[in-house]
């Protein structure tokens, strides 16, 4: 895949998204949508491993990276609406949609509204859990991100290198390829307003609000009517102990999800964690380009 890229911005109404673009817009488009707390450049090594002949767009989701920062991300329709506005506003068609974790949930929302713009979806360990979890959605006004431990993440860094050094031996970052972790640190920080050091590009309170609102959108009515071909890559499952369940490296994807989609296939990859694009970007790139070919 070409290493030439351009940083661009899409603003329309209340949508303010930064995105990065590789390749020729006349070629088939791959749209990459990242996970909670991450950013578009976490896809760099996956994109580099794609074959030539694609136009790739990786978007910083609302509240993440260099995109605009709302007051809360507790309503998961916001992620779907803003990515959908970008797709429609830039008139993308013949899209291979690739979403990781919460990004996969957002992508399913977008493809539901404009299925004619997509060829197929690749959902990388999507944050779509068992149907019962969505039976009693939270009142958005009652969400309190300060009660989520993610809101207390360290938010002051001297440099991307200091962040890399702090994370490289810490689970789950120790599972990642080091060059992917460097991309996460380099592009996951912004200069602090006071001019001293850096802060996280996704503020901890916004990341926490995503986790607090994960039940705000029931994806199953959408899943049941999704006619597009869907590929699910599902990671390792949690064990029975509390510590394992709380480990973000474990899969949030309900194993029965593949059977609810009308036209889906799944590959369970127990040797990879929820952060599989960070662990083995070349392998994930192969599945994106070629599907579940056993020779990849």
JSON list of N, CA and C in Angstrom, two decimals, residues 20 39 41-42 44 65-66 160 182-190 201:
[
{"chain": "A", "resi": 20, "resn": "UNK", "atom": "N", "xyz": [-7.62, 10.77, 7.66]},
{"chain": "A", "resi": 20, "resn": "UNK", "atom": "CA", "xyz": [-6.40, 10.62, 6.89]},
{"chain": "A", "resi": 20, "resn": "UNK", "atom": "C", "xyz": [-6.70, 9.76, 5.67]},
{"chain": "A", "resi": 39, "resn": "UNK", "atom": "N", "xyz": [-7.31, 6.12, 17.89]},
{"chain": "A", "resi": 39, "resn": "UNK", "atom": "CA", "xyz": [-7.36, 7.15, 16.84]},
{"chain": "A", "resi": 39, "resn": "UNK", "atom": "C", "xyz": [-7.03, 6.50, 15.51]},
{"chain": "A", "resi": 41, "resn": "UNK", "atom": "N", "xyz": [-4.64, 6.73, 13.37]},
{"chain": "A", "resi": 41, "resn": "UNK", "atom": "CA", "xyz": [-3.29, 6.33, 13.03]},
{"chain": "A", "resi": 41, "resn": "UNK", "atom": "C", "xyz": [-2.87, 5.01, 13.69]},
{"chain": "A", "resi": 42, "resn": "UNK", "atom": "N", "xyz": [-3.73, 4.47, 14.54]},
{"chain": "A", "resi": 42, "resn": "UNK", "atom": "CA", "xyz": [-3.49, 3.12, 15.04]},
{"chain": "A", "resi": 42, "resn": "UNK", "atom": "C", "xyz": [-3.60, 2.09, 13.92]},
{"chain": "A", "resi": 44, "resn": "UNK", "atom": "N", "xyz": [-2.14, 2.51, 10.97]},
{"chain": "A", "resi": 44, "resn": "UNK", "atom": "CA", "xyz": [-1.07, 2.74, 10.00]},
{"chain": "A", "resi": 44, "resn": "UNK", "atom": "C", "xyz": [-0.39, 1.45, 9.54]},
{"chain": "A", "resi": 65, "resn": "UNK", "atom": "N", "xyz": [-8.74, 11.62, 18.81]},
{"chain": "A", "resi": 65, "resn": "UNK", "atom": "CA", "xyz": [-7.70, 12.12, 17.92]},
{"chain": "A", "resi": 65, "resn": "UNK", "atom": "C", "xyz": [-7.79, 13.62, 17.75]},
{"chain": "A", "resi": 66, "resn": "UNK", "atom": "N", "xyz": [-7.81, 14.04, 16.49]},
{"chain": "A", "resi": 66, "resn": "UNK", "atom": "CA", "xyz": [-7.84, 15.47, 16.16]},
{"chain": "A", "resi": 66, "resn": "UNK", "atom": "C", "xyz": [-9.23, 15.95, 15.76]},
{"chain": "A", "resi": 160, "resn": "UNK", "atom": "N", "xyz": [5.64, 11.85, 23.62]},
{"chain": "A", "resi": 160, "resn": "UNK", "atom": "CA", "xyz": [5.20, 10.52, 23.17]},
{"chain": "A", "resi": 160, "resn": "UNK", "atom": "C", "xyz": [6.18, 9.43, 23.59]},
{"chain": "A", "resi": 182, "resn": "UNK", "atom": "N", "xyz": [4.10, 2.77, 19.20]},
{"chain": "A", "resi": 182, "resn": "UNK", "atom": "CA", "xyz": [4.70, 4.09, 18.94]},
{"chain": "A", "resi": 182, "resn": "UNK", "atom": "C", "xyz": [3.72, 4.99, 18.18]},
{"chain": "A", "resi": 183, "resn": "UNK", "atom": "N", "xyz": [3.01, 4.44, 17.20]},
{"chain": "A", "resi": 183, "resn": "UNK", "atom": "CA", "xyz": [2.00, 5.23, 16.48]},
{"chain": "A", "resi": 183, "resn": "UNK", "atom": "C", "xyz": [0.91, 5.69, 17.44]},
{"chain": "A", "resi": 184, "resn": "UNK", "atom": "N", "xyz": [0.46, 4.78, 18.32]},
{"chain": "A", "resi": 184, "resn": "UNK", "atom": "CA", "xyz": [-0.58, 5.12, 19.30]},
{"chain": "A", "resi": 184, "resn": "UNK", "atom": "C", "xyz": [-0.12, 6.29, 20.17]},
{"chain": "A", "resi": 185, "resn": "UNK", "atom": "N", "xyz": [1.12, 6.26, 20.61]},
{"chain": "A", "resi": 185, "resn": "UNK", "atom": "CA", "xyz": [1.62, 7.32, 21.48]},
{"chain": "A", "resi": 185, "resn": "UNK", "atom": "C", "xyz": [1.87, 8.61, 20.72]},
{"chain": "A", "resi": 186, "resn": "UNK", "atom": "N", "xyz": [2.48, 8.51, 19.54]},
{"chain": "A", "resi": 186, "resn": "UNK", "atom": "CA", "xyz": [2.82, 9.71, 18.77]},
{"chain": "A", "resi": 186, "resn": "UNK", "atom": "C", "xyz": [1.58, 10.50, 18.37]},
{"chain": "A", "resi": 187, "resn": "UNK", "atom": "N", "xyz": [0.55, 9.80, 17.90]},
{"chain": "A", "resi": 187, "resn": "UNK", "atom": "CA", "xyz": [-0.63, 10.49, 17.39]},
{"chain": "A", "resi": 187, "resn": "UNK", "atom": "C", "xyz": [-1.77, 10.53, 18.41]},
{"chain": "A", "resi": 188, "resn": "UNK", "atom": "N", "xyz": [-1.56, 9.92, 19.56]},
{"chain": "A", "resi": 188, "resn": "UNK", "atom": "CA", "xyz": [-2.58, 9.91, 20.61]},
{"chain": "A", "resi": 188, "resn": "UNK", "atom": "C", "xyz": [-2.41, 11.00, 21.63]},
{"chain": "A", "resi": 189, "resn": "UNK", "atom": "N", "xyz": [-1.47, 11.91, 21.39]},
{"chain": "A", "resi": 189, "resn": "UNK", "atom": "CA", "xyz": [-1.24, 13.05, 22.29]},
{"chain": "A", "resi": 189, "resn": "UNK", "atom": "C", "xyz": [-1.39, 14.34, 21.52]},
{"chain": "A", "resi": 190, "resn": "UNK", "atom": "N", "xyz": [-1.84, 15.37, 22.22]},
{"chain": "A", "resi": 190, "resn": "UNK", "atom": "CA", "xyz": [-1.94, 16.72, 21.68]},
{"chain": "A", "resi": 190, "resn": "UNK", "atom": "C", "xyz": [-1.22, 17.67, 22.63]},
{"chain": "A", "resi": 201, "resn": "UNK", "atom": "N", "xyz": [-5.29, 12.73, 23.35]},
{"chain": "A", "resi": 201, "resn": "UNK", "atom": "CA", "xyz": [-6.15, 13.26, 22.29]},
{"chain": "A", "resi": 201, "resn": "UNK", "atom": "C", "xyz": [-7.60, 12.86, 22.49]}
]
